[in-house]
GROMACS .gro file of C-alpha atoms in nm:
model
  399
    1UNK     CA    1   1.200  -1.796   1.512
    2UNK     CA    2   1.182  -1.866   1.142
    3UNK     CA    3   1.222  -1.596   0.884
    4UNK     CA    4   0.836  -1.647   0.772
    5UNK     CA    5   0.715  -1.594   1.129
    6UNK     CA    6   0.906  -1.277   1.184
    7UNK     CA    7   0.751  -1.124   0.926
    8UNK     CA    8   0.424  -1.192   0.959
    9UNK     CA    9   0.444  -1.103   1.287
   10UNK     CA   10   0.571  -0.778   1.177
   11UNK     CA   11   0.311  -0.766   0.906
   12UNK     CA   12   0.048  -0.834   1.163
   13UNK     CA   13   0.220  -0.536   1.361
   14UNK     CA   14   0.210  -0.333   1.055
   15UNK     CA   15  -0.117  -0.373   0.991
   16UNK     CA   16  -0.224  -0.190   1.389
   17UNK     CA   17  -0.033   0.087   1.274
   18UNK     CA   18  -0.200   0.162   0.973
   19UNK     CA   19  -0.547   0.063   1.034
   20UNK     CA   20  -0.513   0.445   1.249
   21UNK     CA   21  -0.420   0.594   0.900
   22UNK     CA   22  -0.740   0.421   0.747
   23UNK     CA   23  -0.900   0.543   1.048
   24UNK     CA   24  -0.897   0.886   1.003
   25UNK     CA   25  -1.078   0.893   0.677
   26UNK     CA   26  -1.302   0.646   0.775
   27UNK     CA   27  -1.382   0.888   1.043
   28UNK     CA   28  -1.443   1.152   0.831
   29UNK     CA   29  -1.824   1.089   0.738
   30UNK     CA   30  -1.911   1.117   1.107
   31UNK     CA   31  -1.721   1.450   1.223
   32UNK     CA   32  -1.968   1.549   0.885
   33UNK     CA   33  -2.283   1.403   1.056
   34UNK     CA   34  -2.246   1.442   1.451
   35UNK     CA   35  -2.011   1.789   1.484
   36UNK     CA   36  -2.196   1.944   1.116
   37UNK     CA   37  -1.819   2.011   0.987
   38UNK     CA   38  -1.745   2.126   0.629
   39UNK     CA   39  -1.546   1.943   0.389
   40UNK     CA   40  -1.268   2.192   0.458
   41UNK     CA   41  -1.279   2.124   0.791
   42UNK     CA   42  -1.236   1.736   0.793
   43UNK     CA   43  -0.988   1.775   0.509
   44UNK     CA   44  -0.788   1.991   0.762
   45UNK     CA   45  -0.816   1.666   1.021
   46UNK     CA   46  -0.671   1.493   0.769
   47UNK     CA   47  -0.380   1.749   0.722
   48UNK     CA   48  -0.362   1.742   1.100
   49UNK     CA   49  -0.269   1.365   1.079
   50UNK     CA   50  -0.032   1.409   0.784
   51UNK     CA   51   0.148   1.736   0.850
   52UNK     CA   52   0.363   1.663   1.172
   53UNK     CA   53   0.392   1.313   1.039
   54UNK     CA   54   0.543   1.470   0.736
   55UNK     CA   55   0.752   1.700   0.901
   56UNK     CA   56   0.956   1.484   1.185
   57UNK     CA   57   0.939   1.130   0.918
   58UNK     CA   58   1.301   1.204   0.780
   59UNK     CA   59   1.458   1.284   1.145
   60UNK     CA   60   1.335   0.903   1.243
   61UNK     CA   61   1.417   0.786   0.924
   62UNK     CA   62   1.797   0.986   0.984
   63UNK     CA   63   1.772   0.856   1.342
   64UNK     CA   64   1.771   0.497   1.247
   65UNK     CA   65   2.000   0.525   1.027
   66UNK     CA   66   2.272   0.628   1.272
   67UNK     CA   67   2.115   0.384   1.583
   68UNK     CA   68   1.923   0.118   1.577
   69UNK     CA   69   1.609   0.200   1.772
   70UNK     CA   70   1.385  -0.131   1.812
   71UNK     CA   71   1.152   0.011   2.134
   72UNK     CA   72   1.071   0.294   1.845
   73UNK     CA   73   0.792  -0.006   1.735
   74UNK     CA   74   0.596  -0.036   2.073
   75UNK     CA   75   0.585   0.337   2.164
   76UNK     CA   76   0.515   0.465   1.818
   77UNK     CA   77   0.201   0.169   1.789
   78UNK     CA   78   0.076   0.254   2.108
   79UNK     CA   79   0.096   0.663   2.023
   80UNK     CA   80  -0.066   0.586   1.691
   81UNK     CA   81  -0.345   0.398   1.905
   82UNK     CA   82  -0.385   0.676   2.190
   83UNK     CA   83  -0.472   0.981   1.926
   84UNK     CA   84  -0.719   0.818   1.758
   85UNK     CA   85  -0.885   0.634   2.096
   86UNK     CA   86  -0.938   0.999   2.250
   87UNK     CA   87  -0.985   1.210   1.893
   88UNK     CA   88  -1.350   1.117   1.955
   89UNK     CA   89  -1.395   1.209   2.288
   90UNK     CA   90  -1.378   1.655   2.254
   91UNK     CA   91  -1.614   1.834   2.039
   92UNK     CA   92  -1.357   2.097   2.059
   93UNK     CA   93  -1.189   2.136   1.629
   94UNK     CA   94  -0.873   2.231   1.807
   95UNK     CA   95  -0.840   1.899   2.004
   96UNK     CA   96  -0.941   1.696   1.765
   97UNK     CA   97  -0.686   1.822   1.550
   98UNK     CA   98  -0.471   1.794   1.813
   99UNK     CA   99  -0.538   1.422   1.912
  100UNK     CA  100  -0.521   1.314   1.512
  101UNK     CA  101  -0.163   1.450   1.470
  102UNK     CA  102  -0.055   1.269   1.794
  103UNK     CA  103  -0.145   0.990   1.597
  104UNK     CA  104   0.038   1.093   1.306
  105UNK     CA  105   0.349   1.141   1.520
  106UNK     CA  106   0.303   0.780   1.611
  107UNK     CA  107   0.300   0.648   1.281
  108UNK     CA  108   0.537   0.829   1.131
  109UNK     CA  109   0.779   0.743   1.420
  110UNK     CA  110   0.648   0.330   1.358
  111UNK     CA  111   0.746   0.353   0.926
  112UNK     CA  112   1.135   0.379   0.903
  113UNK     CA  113   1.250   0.146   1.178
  114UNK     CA  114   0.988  -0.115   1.098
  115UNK     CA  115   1.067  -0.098   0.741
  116UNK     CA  116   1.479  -0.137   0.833
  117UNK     CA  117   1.385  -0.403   1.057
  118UNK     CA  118   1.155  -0.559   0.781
  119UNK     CA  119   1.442  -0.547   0.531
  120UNK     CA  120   1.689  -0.691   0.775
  121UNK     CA  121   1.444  -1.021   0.898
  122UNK     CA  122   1.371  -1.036   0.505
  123UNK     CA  123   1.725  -1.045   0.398
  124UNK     CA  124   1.616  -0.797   0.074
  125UNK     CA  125   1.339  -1.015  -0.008
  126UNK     CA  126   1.082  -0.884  -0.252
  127UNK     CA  127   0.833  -1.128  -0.126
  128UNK     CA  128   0.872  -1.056   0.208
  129UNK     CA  129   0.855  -0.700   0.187
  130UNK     CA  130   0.560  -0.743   0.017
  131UNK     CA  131   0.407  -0.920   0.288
  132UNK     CA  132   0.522  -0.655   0.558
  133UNK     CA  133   0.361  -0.434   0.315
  134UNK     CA  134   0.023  -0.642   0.280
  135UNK     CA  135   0.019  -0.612   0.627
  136UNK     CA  136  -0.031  -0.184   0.634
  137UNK     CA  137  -0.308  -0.256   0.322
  138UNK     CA  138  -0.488  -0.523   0.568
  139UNK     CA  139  -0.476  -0.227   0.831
  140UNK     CA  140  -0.625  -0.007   0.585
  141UNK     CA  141  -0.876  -0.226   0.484
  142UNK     CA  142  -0.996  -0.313   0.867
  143UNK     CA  143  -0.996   0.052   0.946
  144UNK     CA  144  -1.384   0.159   0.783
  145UNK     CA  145  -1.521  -0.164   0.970
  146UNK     CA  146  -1.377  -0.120   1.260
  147UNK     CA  147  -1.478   0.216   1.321
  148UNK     CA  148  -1.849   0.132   1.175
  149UNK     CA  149  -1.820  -0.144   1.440
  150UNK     CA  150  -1.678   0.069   1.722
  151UNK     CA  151  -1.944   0.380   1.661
  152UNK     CA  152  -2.271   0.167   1.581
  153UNK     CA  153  -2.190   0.095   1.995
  154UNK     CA  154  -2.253   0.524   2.052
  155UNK     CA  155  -2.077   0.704   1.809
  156UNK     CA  156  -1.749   0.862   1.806
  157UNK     CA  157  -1.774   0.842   2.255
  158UNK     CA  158  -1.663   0.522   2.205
  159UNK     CA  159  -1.347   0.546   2.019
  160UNK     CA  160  -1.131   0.476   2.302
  161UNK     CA  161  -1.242   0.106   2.222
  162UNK     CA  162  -1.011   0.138   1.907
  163UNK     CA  163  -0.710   0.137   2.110
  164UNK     CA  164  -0.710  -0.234   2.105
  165UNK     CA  165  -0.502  -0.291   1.795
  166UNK     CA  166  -0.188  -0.065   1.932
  167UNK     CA  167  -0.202  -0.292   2.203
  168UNK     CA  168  -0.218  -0.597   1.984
  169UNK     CA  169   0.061  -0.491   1.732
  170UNK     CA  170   0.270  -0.395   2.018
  171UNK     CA  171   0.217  -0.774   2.125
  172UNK     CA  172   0.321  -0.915   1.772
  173UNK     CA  173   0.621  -0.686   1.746
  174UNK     CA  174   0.816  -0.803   2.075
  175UNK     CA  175   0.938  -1.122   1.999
  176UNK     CA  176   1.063  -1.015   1.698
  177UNK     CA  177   1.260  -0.767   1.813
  178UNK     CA  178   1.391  -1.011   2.086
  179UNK     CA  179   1.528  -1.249   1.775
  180UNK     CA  180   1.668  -0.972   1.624
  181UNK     CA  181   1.906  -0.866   1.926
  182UNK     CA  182   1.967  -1.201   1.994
  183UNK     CA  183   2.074  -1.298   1.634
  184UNK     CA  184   2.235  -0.953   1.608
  185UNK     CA  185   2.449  -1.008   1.949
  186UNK     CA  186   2.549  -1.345   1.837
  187UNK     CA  187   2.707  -1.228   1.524
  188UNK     CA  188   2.835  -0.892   1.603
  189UNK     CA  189   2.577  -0.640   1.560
  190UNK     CA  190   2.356  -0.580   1.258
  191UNK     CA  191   2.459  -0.593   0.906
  192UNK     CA  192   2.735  -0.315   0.738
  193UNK     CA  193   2.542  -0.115   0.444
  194UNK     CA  194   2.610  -0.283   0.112
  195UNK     CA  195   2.649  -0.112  -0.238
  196UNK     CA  196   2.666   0.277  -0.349
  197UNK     CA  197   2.407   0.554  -0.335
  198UNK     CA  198   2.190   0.704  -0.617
  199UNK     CA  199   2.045   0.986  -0.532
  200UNK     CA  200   1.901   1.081  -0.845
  201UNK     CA  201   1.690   0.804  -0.932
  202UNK     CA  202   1.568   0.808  -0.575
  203UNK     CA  203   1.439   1.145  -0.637
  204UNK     CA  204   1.232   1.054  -0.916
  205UNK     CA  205   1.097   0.808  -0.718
  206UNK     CA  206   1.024   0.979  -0.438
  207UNK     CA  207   0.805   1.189  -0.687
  208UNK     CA  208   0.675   0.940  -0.838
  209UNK     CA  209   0.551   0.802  -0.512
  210UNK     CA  210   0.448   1.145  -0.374
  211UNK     CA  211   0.190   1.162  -0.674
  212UNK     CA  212   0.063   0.843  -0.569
  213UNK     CA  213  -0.011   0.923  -0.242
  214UNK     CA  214  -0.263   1.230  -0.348
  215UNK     CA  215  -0.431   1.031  -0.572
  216UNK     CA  216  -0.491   0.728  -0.273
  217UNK     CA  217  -0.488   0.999   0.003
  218UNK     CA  218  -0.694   1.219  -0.181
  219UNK     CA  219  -0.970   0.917  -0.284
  220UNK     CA  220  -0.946   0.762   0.054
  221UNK     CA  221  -1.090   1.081   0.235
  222UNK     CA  222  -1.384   1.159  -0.003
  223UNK     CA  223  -1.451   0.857  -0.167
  224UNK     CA  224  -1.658   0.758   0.127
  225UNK     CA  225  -1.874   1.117   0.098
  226UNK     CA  226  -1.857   1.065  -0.268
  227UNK     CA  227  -2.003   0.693  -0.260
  228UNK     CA  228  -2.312   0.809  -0.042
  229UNK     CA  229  -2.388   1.131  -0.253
  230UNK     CA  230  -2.372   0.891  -0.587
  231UNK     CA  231  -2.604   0.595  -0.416
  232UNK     CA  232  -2.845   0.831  -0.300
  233UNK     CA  233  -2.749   0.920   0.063
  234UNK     CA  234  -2.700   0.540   0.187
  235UNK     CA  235  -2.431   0.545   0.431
  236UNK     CA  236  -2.355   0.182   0.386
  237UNK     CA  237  -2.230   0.230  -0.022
  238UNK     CA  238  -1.987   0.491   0.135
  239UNK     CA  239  -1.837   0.230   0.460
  240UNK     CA  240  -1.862  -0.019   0.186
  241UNK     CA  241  -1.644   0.173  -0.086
  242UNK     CA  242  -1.357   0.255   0.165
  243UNK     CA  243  -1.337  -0.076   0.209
  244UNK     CA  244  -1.346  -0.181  -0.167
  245UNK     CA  245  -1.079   0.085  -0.139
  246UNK     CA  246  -0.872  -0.063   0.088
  247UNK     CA  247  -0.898  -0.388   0.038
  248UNK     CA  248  -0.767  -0.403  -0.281
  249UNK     CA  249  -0.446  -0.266  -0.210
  250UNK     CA  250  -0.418  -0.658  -0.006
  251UNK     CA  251  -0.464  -0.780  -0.327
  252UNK     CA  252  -0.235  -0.542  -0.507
  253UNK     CA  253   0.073  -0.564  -0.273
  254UNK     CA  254   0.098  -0.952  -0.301
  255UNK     CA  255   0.088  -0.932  -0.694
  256UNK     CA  256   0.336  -0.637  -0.716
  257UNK     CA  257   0.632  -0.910  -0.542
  258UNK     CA  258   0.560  -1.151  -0.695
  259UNK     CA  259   0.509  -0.977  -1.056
  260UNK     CA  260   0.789  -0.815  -0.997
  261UNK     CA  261   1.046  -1.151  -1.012
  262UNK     CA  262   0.933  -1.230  -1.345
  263UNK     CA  263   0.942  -0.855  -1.503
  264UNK     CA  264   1.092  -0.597  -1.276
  265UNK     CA  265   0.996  -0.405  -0.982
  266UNK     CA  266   0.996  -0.069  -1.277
  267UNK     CA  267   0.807  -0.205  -1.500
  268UNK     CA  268   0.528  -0.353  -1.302
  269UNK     CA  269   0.518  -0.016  -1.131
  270UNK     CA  270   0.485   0.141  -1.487
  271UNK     CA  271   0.214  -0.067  -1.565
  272UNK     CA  272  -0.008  -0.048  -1.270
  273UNK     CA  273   0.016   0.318  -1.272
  274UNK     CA  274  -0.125   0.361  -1.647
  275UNK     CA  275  -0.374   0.169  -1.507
  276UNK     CA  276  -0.470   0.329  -1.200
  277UNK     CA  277  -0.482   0.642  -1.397
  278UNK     CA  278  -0.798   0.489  -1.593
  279UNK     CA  279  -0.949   0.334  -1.285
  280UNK     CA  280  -0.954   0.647  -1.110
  281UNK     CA  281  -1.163   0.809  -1.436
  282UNK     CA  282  -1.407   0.576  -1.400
  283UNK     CA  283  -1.453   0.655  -1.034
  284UNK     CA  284  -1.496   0.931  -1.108
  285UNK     CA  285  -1.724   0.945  -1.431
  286UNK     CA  286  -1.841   0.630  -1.451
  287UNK     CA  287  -2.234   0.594  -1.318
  288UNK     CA  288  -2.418   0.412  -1.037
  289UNK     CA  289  -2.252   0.084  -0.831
  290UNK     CA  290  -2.006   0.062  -1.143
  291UNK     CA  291  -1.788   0.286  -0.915
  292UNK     CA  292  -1.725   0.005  -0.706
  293UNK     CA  293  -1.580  -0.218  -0.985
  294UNK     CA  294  -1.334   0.107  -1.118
  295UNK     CA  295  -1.239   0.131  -0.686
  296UNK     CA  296  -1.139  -0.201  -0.727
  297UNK     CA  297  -0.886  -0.158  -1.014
  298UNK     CA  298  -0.783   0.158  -0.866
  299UNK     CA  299  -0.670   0.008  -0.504
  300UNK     CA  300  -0.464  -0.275  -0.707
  301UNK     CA  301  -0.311  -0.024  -0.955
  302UNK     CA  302  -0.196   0.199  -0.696
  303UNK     CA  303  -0.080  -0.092  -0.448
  304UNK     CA  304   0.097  -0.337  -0.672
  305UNK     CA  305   0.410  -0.050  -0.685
  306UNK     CA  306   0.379   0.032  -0.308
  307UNK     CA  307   0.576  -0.246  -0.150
  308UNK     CA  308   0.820  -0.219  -0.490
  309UNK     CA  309   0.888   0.138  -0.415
  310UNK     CA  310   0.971   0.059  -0.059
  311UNK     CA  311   1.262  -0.221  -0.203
  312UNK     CA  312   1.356   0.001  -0.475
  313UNK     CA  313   1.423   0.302  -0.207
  314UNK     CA  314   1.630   0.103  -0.033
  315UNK     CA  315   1.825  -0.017  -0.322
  316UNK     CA  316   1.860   0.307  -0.439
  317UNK     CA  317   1.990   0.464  -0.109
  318UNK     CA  318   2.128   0.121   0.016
  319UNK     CA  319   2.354   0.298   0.303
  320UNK     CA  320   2.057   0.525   0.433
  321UNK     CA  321   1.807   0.276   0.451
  322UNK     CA  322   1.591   0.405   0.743
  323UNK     CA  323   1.597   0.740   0.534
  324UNK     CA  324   1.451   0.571   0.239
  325UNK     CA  325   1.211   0.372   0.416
  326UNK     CA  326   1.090   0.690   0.583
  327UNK     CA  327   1.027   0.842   0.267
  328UNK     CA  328   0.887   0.588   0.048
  329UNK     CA  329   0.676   0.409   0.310
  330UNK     CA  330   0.611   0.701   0.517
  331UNK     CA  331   0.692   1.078   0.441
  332UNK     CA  332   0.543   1.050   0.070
  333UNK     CA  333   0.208   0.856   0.213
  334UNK     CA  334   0.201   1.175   0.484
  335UNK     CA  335   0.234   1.446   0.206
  336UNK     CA  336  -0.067   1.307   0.046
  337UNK     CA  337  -0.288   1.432   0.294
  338UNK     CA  338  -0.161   1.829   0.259
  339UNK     CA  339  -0.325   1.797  -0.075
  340UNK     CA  340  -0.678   1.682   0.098
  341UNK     CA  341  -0.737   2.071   0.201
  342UNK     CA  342  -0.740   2.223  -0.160
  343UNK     CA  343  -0.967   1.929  -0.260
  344UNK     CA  344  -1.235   2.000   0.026
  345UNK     CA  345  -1.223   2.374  -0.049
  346UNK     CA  346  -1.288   2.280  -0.389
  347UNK     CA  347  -1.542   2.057  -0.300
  348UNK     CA  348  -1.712   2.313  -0.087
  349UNK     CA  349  -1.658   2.570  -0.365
  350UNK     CA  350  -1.806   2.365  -0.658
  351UNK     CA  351  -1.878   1.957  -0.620
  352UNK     CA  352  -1.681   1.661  -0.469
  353UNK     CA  353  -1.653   1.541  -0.869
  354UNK     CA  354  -1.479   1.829  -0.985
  355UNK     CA  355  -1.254   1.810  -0.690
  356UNK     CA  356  -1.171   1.486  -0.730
  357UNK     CA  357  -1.142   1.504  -1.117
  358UNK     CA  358  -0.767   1.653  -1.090
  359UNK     CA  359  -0.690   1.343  -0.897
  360UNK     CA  360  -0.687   1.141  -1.238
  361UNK     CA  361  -0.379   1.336  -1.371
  362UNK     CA  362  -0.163   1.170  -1.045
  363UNK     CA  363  -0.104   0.839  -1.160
  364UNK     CA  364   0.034   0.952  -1.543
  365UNK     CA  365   0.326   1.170  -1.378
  366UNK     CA  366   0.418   0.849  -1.169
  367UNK     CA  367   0.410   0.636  -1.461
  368UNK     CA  368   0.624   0.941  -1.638
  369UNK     CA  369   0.876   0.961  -1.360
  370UNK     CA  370   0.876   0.554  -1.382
  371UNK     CA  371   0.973   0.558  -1.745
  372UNK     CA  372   1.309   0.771  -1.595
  373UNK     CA  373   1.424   0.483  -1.383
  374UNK     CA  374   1.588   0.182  -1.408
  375UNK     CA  375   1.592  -0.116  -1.175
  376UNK     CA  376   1.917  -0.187  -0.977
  377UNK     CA  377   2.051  -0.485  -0.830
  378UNK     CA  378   1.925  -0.543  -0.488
  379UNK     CA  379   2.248  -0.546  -0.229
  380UNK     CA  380   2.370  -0.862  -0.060
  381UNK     CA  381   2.426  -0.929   0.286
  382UNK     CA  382   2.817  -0.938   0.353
  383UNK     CA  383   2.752  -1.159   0.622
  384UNK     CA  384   2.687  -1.527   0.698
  385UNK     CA  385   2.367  -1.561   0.876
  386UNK     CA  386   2.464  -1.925   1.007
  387UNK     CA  387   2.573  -1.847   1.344
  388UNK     CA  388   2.267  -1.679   1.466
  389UNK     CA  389   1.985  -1.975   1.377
  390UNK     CA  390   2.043  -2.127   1.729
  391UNK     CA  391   1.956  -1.764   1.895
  392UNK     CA  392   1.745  -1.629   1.659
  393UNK     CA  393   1.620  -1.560   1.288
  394UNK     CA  394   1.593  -1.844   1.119
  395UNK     CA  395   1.703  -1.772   0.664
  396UNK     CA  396   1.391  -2.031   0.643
  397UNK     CA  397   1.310  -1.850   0.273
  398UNK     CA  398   0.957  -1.671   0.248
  399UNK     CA  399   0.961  -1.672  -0.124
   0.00000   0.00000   0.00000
């Protein structure tokens, strides 16, 4: 198996673990229509997806870094897949709830290993990555269609239906972790940890990526609500803008690897964030279908660093690498959604714009925390990858 293949089999795998974290919020609208929830209430569904996820992310990230756990990449898809096929299936709040952070579980359980795995088939590439990483956006981006396409059938009975893309990335995942072992076993076992820690500037990114996530977190479980009240009650603008959502963070992680070759994975991270923070104004402010246009620049600006922050973590933390995968690609995405209850209550208190106005402010303390760091040099293999082509991965460059 070439190195290109493996990963785009495990961006392919990516991408039916994440279209259940795009599902949630694409959900949303309808627990609002057919179970006449509040906004508080579906923000807490969204907490209910993030919370556990947020809590037990570092012990898998820990976890891989002391074992190597492949089979953590078929159970945690196919967990991810299971919440959300039966979250539709109770009326009861308490099981739905329940259901949602099952899912979260899953995903959170899917994020470090994948990512150590990613890094490992990649060899440290930036490209690469950012094609694992295209692969979660994709996921996101599928997530509002699918479910349109799943519920148009009978509504949220039928989301057992969206169990099929667990089974699929579960399908895409195996042979790569079959290469892996083989190439591992035929030169020894994985790769030894290369370089020294720096825990400092991995804090400041971990902040800077936590403010990220409650600006996308935050915009992916209204915007939808927030689309239909602006273009007058038509539930199609609101499917259609968590897609524009979504779908630009495709566009957004391919640009950020390769940008980042010619100027640096800081600076292009600088950049987009100044101008996500003006994006997100203009969703916010700016009038009629224009929103869609200011969605657009938002889902690259906050994307383009995603897959950068992911490398950077790693680089920064190079001998805990399932720890700083959890956290960047993960933990940080999970946190997000704890700030999604204090913007429904506000919402409920006053109006989804005012709620979402505070969002805005999100983006400037990434690019602050940003203008703190400095990129470092990307670790080397201390191997020779030679032996295992017969066996296994192939170092057939990506790039």
């Amino acid at each position: 198996m070439r190195r290109k293949t493996s990963i785009t089999l495990l961006a392919v795998s990516h991408a039916c673990v994440d279209i259940y974290q795009g599902t949630v919020a694409a959900l949303v609208p309808l627990f609002v229509a057919e179970r006449a929830y509040t906004y508080a209430a579906v923000s807490g569904i969204v907490l209910a997806a993030s919370l556990l996820s947020s809590v037990v992310q570092p012990l898998f990230g820990a976890l891989t870094d002391r074992w190597a756990i492949p089979w953590l990449l078929p159970v945690s898809t196919l967990l991810s897949g299971a919440g959300i096929a039966v979250s539709g299936l109770s009326g009861e709040y308490a099981f739905t709830l329940l259901f949602v952070a099952l899912s979260g579980i899953g995903v959170a359980a899917y994020h470090p290993e994948s990512a150590r795995i990613a890094r490992e088939a990649s060899e440290g590439s930036h490209t690469a990555m950012a094609y694992f990483s295209t692969g979660g956006s994709v996921g996101f981006a599928l997530a509002p269609l699918m479910v349109a396409g799943v519920t148009a059938l009978g509504g949220l009975s039928w989301t057992p239906l969206m169990v099929v893309p667990a089974l699929a990335g579960t399908a895409m995942a195996m042979p790569v972790l079959r290469a892996l072992a083989q190439r591992n076993s035929a030169v020894g076992g994985k790769p030894a940890p290369v370089g020294r820690d720096d825990p400092t500037s991995f804090m400041r990114l971990t902040f800077a990526v936590v403010f990220r996530s409650i600006a996308f977190v935050g915009l992916s479980t209204f915007i939808s609500l927030y689309a239909q009240q602006r273009m007058n009650g038509n539930a199609a603008a609101g499917v259609a803008a968590l897609f524009v959502l979504y779908l630009g963070g495709v566009v957004g992680s391919v640009l950020g690897g390769n940008a980042a070759y010619r100027w640096g994975r800081v600076a292009v991270s600088r950049w987009s964030y100044a101008v996500a923070a003006i994006a997100i104004a203009g969703v916010v402010w700016a009038p009629g279908p224009a929103i869609y246009l200011f969605l657009a620049l938002t889902s690259v600006g906050l994307y383009v660093p995603f897959s950068l922050q992911i490398t950077l973590g790693q680089d920064y933390l190079p001998t805990r690498v399932g720890t700083a995968s959890g956290i960047t690609l993960g933990l940080t995405v999970s946190i997000g959604g704890l700030a999604s209850f204090p913007i429904g209550a506000l919402a409920d208190a006053t109006s989804l714009r005012t709620a979402l106005t505070p969002l805005i402010v999100m983006p400037v303390l990434s690019w602050l925390m940003f203008r703190t760091l400095q990129d470092p040099e990307a670790p080397k293999p201390d191997r020779d990858r030679r032996p295992s082509e017969a066996a296994g991965l192939s170092p057939a460059s990506v790039d």
